[in-house]
Coordinates of C-alpha atoms in Angstrom, one line a residue:
X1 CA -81.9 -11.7 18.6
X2 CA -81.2 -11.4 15.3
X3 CA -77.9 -10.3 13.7
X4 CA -79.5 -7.2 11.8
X5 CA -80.7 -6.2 15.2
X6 CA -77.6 -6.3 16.7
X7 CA -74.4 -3.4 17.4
X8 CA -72.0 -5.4 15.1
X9 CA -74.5 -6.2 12.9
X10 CA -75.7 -2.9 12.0
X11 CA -72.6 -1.8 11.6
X12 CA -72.2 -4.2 8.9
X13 CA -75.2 -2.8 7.4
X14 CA -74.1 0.9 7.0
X15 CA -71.4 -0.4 5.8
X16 CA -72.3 -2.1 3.1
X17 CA -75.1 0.9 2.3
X18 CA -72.1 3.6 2.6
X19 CA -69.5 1.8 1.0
X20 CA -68.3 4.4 -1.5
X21 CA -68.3 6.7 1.4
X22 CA -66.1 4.5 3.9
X23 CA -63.7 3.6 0.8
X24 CA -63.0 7.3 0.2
X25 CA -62.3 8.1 3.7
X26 CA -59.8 5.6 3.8
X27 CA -58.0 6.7 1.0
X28 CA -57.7 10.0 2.4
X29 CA -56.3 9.0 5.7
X30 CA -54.3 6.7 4.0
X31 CA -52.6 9.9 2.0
X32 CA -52.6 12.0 4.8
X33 CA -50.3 9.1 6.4
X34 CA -47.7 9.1 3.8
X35 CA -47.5 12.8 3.8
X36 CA -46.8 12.9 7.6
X37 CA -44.2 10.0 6.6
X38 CA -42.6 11.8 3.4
X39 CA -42.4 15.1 6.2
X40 CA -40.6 12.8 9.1
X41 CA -38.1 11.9 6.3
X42 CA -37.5 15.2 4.2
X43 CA -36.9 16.7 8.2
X44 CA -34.3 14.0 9.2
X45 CA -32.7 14.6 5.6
X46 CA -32.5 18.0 5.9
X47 CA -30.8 17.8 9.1
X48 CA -28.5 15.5 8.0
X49 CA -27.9 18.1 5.1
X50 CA -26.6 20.7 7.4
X51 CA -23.9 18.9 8.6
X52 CA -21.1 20.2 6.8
X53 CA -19.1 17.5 4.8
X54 CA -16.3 20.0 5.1
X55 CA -14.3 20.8 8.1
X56 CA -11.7 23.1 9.0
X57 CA -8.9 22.7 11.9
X58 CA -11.4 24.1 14.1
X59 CA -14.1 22.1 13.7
X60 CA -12.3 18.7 13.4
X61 CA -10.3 18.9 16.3
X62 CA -13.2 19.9 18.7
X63 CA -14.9 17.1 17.3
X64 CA -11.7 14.4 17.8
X65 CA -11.6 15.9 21.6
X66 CA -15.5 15.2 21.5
X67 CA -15.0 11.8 20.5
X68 CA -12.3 10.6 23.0
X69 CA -15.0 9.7 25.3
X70 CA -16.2 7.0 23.4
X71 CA -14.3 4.0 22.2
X72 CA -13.8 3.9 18.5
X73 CA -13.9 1.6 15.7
X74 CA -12.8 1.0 12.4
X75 CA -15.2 -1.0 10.4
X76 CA -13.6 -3.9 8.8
X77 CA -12.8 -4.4 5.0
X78 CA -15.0 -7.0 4.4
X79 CA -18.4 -8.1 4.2
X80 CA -20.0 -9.1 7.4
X81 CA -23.4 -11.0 8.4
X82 CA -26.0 -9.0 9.9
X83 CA -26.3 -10.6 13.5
X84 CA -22.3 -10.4 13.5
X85 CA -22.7 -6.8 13.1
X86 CA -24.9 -6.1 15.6
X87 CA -22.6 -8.0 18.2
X88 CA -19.6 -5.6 17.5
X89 CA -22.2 -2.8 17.2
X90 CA -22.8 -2.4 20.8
X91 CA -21.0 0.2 22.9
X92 CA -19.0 0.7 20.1
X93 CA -19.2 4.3 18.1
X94 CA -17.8 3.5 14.3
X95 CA -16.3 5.9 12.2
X96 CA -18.5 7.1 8.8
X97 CA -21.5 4.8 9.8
X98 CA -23.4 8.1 11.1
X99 CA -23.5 11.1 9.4
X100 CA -24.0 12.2 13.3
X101 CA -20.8 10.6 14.8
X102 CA -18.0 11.5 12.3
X103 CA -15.0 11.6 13.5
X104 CA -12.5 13.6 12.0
X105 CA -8.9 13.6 13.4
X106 CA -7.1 17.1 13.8
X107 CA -3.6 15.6 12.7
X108 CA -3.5 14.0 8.8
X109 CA -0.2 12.9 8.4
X110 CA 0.7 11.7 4.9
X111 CA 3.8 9.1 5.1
X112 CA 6.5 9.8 2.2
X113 CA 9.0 6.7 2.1
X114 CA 12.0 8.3 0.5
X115 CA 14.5 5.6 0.9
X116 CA 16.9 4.1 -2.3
X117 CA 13.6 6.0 -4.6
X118 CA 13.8 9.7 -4.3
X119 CA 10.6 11.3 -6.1
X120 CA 12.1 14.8 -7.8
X121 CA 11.6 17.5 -5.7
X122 CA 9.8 19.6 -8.5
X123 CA 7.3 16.3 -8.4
X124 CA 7.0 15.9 -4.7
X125 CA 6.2 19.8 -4.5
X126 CA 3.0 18.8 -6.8
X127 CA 1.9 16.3 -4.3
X128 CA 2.2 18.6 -1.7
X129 CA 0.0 20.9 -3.1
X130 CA -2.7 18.2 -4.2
X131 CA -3.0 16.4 -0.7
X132 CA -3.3 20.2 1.2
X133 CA -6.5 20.7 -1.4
X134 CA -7.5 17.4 -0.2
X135 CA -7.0 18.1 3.7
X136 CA -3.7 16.7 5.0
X137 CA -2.4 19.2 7.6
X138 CA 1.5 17.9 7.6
X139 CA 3.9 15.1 6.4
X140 CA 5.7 12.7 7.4
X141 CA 9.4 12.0 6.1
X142 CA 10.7 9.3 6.0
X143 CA 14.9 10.2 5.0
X144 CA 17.3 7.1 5.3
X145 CA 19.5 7.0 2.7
X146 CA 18.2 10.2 1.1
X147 CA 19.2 12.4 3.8
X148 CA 22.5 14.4 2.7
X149 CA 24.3 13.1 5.9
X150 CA 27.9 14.5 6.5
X151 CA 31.1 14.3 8.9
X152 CA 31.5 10.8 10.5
X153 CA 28.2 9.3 8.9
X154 CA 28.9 10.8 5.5
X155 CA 29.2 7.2 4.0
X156 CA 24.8 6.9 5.0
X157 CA 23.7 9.0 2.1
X158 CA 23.1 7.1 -0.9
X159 CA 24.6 8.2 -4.4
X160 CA 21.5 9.9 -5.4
X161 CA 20.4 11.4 -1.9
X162 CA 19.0 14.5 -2.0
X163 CA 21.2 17.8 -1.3
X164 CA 20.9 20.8 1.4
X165 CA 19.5 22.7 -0.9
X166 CA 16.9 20.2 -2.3
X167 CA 16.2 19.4 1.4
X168 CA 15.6 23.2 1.8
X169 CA 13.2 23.4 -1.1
X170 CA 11.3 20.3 0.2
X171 CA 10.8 22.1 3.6
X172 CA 10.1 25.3 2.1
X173 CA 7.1 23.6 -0.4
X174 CA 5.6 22.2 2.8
X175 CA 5.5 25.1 4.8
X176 CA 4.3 27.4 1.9
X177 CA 1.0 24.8 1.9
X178 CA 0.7 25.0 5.7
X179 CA 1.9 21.5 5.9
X180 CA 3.7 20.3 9.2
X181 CA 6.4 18.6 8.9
X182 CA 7.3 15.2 10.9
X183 CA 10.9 14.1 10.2
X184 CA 11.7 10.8 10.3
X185 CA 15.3 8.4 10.9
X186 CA 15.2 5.1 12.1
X187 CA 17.3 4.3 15.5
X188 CA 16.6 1.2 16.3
X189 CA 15.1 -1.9 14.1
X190 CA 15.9 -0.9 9.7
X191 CA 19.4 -0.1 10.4
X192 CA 20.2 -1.7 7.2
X193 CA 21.1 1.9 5.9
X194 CA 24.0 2.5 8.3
X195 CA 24.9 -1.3 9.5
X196 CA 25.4 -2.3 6.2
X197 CA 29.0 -0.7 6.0
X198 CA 31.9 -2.2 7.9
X199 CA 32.7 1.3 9.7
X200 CA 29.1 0.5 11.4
X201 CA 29.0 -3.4 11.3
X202 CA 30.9 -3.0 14.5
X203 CA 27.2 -1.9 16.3
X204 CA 25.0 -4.8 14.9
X205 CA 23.3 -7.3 17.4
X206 CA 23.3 -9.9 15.2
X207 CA 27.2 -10.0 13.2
X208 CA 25.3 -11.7 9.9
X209 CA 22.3 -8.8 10.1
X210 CA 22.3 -5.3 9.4
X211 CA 19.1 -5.0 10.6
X212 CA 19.3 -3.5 14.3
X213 CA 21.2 -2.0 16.5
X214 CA 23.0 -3.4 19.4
X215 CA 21.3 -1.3 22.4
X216 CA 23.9 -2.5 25.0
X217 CA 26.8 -0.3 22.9
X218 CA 27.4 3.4 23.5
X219 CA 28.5 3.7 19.9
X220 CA 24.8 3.0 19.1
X221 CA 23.4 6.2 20.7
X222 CA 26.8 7.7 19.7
X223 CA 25.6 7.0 15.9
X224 CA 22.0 7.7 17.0
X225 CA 22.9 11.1 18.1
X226 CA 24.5 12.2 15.2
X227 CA 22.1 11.3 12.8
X228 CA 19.3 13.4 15.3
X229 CA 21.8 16.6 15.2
X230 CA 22.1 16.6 11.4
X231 CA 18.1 15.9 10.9
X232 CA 17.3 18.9 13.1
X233 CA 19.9 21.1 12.1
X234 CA 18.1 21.4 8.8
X235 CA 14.8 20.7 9.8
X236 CA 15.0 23.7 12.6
X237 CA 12.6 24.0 15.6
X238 CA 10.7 20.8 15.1
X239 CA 7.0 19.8 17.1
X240 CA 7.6 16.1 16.3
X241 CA 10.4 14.2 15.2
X242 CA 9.8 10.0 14.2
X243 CA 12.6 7.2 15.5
X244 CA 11.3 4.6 14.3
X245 CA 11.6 1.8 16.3
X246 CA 9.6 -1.0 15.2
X247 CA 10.0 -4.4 14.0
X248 CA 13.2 -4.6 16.1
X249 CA 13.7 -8.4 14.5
X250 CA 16.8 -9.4 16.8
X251 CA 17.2 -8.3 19.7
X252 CA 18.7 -9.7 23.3
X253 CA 20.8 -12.4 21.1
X254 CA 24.7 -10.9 21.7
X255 CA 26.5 -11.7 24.3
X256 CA 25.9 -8.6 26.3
X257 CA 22.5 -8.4 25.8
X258 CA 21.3 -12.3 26.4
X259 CA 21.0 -11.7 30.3
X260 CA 18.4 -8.7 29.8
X261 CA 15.2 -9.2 29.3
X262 CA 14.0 -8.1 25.9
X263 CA 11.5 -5.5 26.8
X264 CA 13.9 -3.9 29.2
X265 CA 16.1 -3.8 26.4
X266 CA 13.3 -2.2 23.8
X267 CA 12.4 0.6 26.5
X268 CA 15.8 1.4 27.9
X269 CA 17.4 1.9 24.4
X270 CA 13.8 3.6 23.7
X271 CA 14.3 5.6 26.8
X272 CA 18.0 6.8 25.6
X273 CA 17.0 7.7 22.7
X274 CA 14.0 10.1 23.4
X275 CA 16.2 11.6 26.0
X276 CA 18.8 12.5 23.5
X277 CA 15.7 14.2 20.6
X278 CA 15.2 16.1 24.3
X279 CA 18.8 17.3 25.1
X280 CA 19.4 18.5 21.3
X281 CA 15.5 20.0 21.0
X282 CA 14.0 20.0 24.4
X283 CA 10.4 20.9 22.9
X284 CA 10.3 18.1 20.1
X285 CA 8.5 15.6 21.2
X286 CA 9.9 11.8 19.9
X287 CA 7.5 9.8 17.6
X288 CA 7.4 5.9 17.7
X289 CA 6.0 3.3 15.9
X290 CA 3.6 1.1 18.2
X291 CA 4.0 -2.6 17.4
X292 CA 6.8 -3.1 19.7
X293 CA 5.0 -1.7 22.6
X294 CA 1.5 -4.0 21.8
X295 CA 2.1 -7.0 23.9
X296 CA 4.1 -5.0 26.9
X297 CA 2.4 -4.7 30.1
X298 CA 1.4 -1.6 31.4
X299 CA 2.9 -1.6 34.5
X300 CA 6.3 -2.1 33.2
X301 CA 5.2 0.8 30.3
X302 CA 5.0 3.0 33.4
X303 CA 8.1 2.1 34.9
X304 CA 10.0 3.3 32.3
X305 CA 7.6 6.6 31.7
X306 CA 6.9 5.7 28.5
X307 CA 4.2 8.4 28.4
X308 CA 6.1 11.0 29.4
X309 CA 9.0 10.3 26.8
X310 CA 7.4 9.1 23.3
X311 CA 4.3 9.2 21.7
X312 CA 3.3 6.0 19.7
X313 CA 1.8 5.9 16.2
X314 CA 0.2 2.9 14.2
X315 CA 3.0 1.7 12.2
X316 CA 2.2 0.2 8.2
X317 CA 4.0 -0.8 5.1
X318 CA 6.0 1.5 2.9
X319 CA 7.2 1.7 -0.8
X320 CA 10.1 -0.7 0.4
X321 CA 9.8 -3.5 2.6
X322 CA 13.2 -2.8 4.1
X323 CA 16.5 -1.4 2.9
X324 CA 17.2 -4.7 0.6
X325 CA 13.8 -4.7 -0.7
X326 CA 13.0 -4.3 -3.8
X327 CA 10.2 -1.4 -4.9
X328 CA 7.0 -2.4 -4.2
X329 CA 5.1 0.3 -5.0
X330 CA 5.7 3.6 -6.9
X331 CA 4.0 6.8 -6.2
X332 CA 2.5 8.1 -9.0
X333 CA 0.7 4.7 -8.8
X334 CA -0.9 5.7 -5.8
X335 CA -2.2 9.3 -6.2
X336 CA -5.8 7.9 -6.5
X337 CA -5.6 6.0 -3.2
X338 CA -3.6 8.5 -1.1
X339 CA -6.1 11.0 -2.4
X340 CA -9.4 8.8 -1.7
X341 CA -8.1 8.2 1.9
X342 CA -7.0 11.7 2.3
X343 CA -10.1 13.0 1.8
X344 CA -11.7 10.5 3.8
X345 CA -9.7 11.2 6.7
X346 CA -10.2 15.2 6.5
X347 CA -14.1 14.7 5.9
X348 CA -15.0 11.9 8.4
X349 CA -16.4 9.5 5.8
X350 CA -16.7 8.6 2.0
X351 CA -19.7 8.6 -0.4
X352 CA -21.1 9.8 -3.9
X353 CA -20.7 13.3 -2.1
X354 CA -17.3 13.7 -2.4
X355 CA -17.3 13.1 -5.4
X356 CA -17.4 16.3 -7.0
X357 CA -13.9 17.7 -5.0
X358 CA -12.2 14.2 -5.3
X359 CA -12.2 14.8 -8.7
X360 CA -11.4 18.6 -9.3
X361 CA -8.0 18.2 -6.7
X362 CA -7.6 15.0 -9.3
X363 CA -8.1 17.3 -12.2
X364 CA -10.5 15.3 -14.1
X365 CA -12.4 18.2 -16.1
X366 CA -12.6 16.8 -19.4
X367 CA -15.3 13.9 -19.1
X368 CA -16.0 13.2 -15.6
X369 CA -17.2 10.6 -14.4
X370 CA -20.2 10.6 -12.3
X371 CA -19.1 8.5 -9.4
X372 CA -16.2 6.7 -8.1
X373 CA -17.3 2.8 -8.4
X374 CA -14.4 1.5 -6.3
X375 CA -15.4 -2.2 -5.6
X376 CA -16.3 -2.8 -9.9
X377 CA -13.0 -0.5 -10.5
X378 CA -10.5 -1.2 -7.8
X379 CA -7.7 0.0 -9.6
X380 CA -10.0 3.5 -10.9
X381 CA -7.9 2.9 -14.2
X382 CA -11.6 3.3 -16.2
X383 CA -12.8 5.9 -14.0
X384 CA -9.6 8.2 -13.4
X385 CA -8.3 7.6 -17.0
X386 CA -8.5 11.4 -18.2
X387 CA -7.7 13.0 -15.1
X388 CA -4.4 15.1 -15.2
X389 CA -3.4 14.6 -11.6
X390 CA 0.6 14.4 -10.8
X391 CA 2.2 11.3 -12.5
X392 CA -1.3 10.9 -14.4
X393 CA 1.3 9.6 -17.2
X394 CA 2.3 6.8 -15.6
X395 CA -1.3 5.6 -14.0
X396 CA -2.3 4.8 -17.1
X397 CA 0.7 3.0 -18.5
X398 CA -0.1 0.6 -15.5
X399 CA -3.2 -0.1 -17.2
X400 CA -1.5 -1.1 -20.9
X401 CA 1.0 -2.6 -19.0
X402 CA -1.2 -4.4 -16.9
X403 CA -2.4 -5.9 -19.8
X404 CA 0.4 -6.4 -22.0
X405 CA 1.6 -8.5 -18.6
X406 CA -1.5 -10.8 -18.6
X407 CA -1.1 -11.7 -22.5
X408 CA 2.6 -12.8 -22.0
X409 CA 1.5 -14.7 -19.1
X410 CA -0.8 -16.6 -21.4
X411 CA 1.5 -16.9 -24.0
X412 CA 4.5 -18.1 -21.7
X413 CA 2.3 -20.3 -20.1
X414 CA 1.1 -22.5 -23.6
X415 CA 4.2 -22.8 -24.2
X416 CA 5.8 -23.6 -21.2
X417 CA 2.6 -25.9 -20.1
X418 CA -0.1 -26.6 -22.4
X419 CA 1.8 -27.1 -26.1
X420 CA 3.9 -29.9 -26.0
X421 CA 7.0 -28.7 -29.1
X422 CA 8.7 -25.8 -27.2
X423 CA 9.0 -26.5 -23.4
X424 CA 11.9 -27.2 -21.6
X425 CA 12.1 -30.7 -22.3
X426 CA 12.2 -30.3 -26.0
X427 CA 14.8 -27.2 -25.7
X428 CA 17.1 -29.5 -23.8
X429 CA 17.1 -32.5 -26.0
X430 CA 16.6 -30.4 -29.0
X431 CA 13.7 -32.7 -30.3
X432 CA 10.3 -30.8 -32.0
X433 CA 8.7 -30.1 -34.9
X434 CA 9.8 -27.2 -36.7
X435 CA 6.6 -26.6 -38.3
X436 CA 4.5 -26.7 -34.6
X437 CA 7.5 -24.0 -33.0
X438 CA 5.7 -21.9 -36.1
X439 CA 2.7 -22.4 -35.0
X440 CA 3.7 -21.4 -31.7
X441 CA 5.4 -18.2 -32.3
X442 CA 2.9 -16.4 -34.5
X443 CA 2.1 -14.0 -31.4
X444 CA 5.7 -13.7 -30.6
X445 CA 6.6 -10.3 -32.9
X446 CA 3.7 -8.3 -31.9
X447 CA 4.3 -9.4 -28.5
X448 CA 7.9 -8.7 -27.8
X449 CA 7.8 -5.2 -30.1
X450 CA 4.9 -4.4 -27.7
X451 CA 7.1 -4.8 -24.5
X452 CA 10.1 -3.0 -26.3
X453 CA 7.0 -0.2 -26.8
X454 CA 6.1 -0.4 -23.1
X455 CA 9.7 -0.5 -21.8
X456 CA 10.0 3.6 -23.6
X457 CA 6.3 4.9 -22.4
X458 CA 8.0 4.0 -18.7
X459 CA 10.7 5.9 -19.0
X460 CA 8.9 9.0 -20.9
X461 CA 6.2 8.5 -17.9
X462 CA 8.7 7.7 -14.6
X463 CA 11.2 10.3 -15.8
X464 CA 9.5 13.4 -14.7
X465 CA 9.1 11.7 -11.2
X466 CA 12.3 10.1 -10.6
X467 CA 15.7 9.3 -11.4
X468 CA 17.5 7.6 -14.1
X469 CA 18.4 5.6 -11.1
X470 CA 14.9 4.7 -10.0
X471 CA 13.3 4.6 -13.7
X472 CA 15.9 2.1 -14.2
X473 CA 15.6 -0.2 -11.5
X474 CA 11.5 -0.5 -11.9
X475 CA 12.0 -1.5 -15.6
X476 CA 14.6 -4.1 -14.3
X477 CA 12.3 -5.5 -12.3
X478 CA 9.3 -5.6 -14.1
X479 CA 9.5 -5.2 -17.3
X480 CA 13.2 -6.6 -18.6
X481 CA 12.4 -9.9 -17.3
X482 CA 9.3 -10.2 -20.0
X483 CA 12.0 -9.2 -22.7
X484 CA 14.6 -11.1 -21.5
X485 CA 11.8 -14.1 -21.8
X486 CA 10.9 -13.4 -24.9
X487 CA 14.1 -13.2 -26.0
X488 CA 15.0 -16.9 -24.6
X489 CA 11.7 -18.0 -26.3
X490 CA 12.7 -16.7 -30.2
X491 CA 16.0 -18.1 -29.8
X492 CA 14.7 -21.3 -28.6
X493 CA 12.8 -21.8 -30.8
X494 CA 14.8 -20.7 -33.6
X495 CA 17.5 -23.6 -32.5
X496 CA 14.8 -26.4 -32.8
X497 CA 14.2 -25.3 -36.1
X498 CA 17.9 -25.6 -37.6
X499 CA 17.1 -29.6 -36.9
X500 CA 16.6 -31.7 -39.8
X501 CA 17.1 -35.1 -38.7
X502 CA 16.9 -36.3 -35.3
X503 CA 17.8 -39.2 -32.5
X504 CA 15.5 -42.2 -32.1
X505 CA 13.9 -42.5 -28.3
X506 CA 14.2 -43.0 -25.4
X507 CA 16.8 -40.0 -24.7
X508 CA 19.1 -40.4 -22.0
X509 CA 18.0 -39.4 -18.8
X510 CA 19.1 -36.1 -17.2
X511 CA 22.5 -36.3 -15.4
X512 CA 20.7 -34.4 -12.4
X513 CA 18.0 -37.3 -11.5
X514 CA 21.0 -39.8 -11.4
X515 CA 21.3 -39.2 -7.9
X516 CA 17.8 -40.2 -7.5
X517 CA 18.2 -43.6 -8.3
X518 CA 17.6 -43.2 -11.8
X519 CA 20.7 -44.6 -13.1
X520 CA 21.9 -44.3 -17.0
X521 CA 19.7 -46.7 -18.1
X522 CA 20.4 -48.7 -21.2
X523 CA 19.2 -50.0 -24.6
X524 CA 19.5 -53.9 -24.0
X525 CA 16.9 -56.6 -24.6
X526 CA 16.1 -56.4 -21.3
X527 CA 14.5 -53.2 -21.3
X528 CA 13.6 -52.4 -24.8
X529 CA 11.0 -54.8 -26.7
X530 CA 10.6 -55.0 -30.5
X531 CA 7.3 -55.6 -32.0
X532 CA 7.3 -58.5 -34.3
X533 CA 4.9 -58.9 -37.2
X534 CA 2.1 -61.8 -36.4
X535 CA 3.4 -65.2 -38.8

């Protein structure tokens, strides 16, 4: 049989007669395909589209009771491989992956640190009203020192603490932008505040720390009771009131307290302390920070009814690491991140959509950008440059300053490392060339005028924020010490260059490095050599 004659063959055949025909009603189905594609998409983007980015009180808390169900994630802060995703992926719902699955908390809390840094009321009022725009529902407070404490702990209250009446106003600002507010006074671990002074020293567990509370003494909850009377004698008819309570560093080490174990300790003093929030406000409900309770075992969480007593909360860093710390952060700094995060929270995720009302609650009418490029910007110093938000001011100084810091560095650091006529071992033996310390100062002028420049834009910037107090003690840290090297480099320098004639080599060693076996050394025969002319 030939090929012609047979079914595939004349298929083949009409084919090839018909092939304009065939080709055309490909190209058709192939159309009507993408269109049935293009409709599948438009209809899951459109669905998408009426989710609401937006959510009221309503709305978000039906949908955090919704979510309790299902276990939930975080995504991590780094970049992951695929297959290592899709192992965590499953049974696991993660927050902003799914337009679908947002979860939105019905509580966004906004942590002020107040300690040894008051913000000015008039600037804190400000931040209130930009973080309600940007969907916090309360705040937390975070008083120590900055409390206007009185009677037998009058001594707690710093020289700049706040008084009644800016207390009052405080309150007042939060509740006229329907924000809650959370006080908050450590009781347990951060004691520094109140152990510090010998009238309290009397209460620490360790004698040489101020950093927490003996447990085992009733003038601990004595102290502890007072300081819960005062906070909600102003604060009034509280929901929630913070004690702290975490990163309890020594505890069990006095003599009273070395036979207990240490989480009996943690809870019973826990325990006495949310009783006392209940006998002064019997419908507050006490506050904790969680990393004390991480690694305690249920059962003995139970035994204590530490669900009936205290609520934990994820605990995190502040604007001081403790009491002694120095500032670490300042909060005009951090208006573009607390915002960014804010609004994160209160929507359920973060893309290019929010970028519109990120930047009207940031004020950035005049040029805005079109997105918020946070991995090629992570500072938003380019991006957030002309927006006007609260303590815009001193944002942008960071940015000059920023880079007035890097150029000292590099000029320091020839100096100091890679030039050879101005480092410490030429200042100490007073041995250079006066024409290479030239060469080596040319940038100095411009360099030190500029941080004389920089040291007046911080305090025009920081002094609507803070106080003279504060201004001053971020300038001392960060900015005086790049004067202060300067300073020792010019004169320096100008010493090595009053020298006209100098010492021949080698110069005595240092009287330090005797005591490594250096010794004096000495100029005998033995240990110099004179090079002779060849006869």
């Amino acid at each position: 049989m030939s090929a012609v004659s047979s079914c595939p063959g004349r298929i083949f055949v009409t084919i090839r007669r018909k092939k304009s025909a065939v080709l055309g009603v490909t190209l058709v189905t192939a159309v009507v395909f993408l269109c049935l594609q293009y409709n599948v998409g438009k209809d899951a983007v459109d669905e998408d589209a009426k989710i609401q980015p937006v959510y009221d009180e309503r709305t978000s808390e039906s949908r955090s009771f919704a979510s309790e169900s299902k276990p939930v994630q975080f995504i991590s802060n780094h970049f992951q491989q695929p297959q290592s995703l899709q192992r965590q992926s499953q049974q696991q719902v993660y927050v902003g992956t799914s337009r679908k699955q947002l979860y939105v908390p019905p509580q966004r809390i906004v942590h002020f640190d107040l300690k040894g840094a008051p913000p000015k009321v008039s600037y804190l009022k400000q931040v209130f009203t930009l973080i309600k725009q940007l969907g916090a529902t309360g705040v937390l407070l975070e008083w120590e020192d900055m409390f206007p404490w009185t009677g037998p702990i009058k001594e707690l209250a710093a020289g700049n603490a706040y008084s009644k009446d800016d207390v009052k106003e405080i309150l007042t600002s939060a509740k006229d932008n329907d924000l809650q507010v959370i006080p908050l006074i450590q009781t347990f671990g951060h004691m520094e505040f109140a152990l510090k002074y010998n009238t309290f020293s009397h209460l620490r567990e360790v004698p040489e720390s101020s950093q927490a509370l003996c447990p085992s003494l009733n003038d601990s909850l004595v102290l502890v009771e007072h300081m819960i009377q005062q906070i909600l004698a102003i604060h009034g008819s509280v929901t929630y009131l913070h004690v702290g309570c975490d990163e309890v560093f020594q505890m069990g080490e006095c003599p009273r307290c070395r036979p207990k174990i240490r989480e009996d300790l943690f809870l019973s003093h826990v325990s006495n302390v949310a009783r006392l929030v209940k006998k002064i406000s019997p419908h507050t409900i006490p506050l904790i920070w969680d990393d004390m309770l991480r690694h305690v075992p249920a059962a003995t969480l139970s035994m204590y009814k530490m669900n009936t007593l205290v609520e934990p909360m994820c605990s995190h860093l502040s604007h001081r690491y403790d009491h002694f710390a120095t500032l670490c952060e300042l909060l005009p700094a951090a208006i573009p991140s607390l915002a960014i995060n804010t609004l994160a929270t209160s929507r359920g995720f973060f893309n290019s959509t929010l970028t519109e009302p990120l930047l009207s609650a940031l004020e950035c009418s005049l040029m805005p950008p079109s997105s918020v490029p946070i991995l090629t910007d992570p500072f938003l110093w380019d991006t957030l440059g002309r927006c006007q938000f609260p303590g815009h001011g001193f944002f942008l100084f960071l940015q000059r300053f920023n880079s007035l810091q890097r150029e000292i560095a590099d000029f320091t650091n020839q100096i100091d490392k890679k030039r050879s006529w101005l480092t410490t071992y030429n200042v100490r033996h007073n041995f250079s060339s006066p024409l290479r310390v030239d060469e080596l100062l040319l940038d100095h002028p411009r360099l030190y005028h500029s941080s004389i420049s920089m040291l007046h834009s911080a305090i025009d910037n920081l002094q609507s924020v803070y106080d003279n107090f504060t201004v001053a003690e971020w300038i001392e840290q960060n900015i005086w010490p790049l004067i202060e090297k300067l300073d020792k480099i010019q004169s320096d320098g100008a010493n090595l260059k009053q020298r006209k004639v100098w010492q021949r080599r080698p110069f005595p060693i240092l009287k330090e490095l005797e005591r490594f076996g250096l010794g004096k050394g000495d100029f005998s025969s033995n240990h110099l050599t004179v090079n002779r002319p060849l006869s």
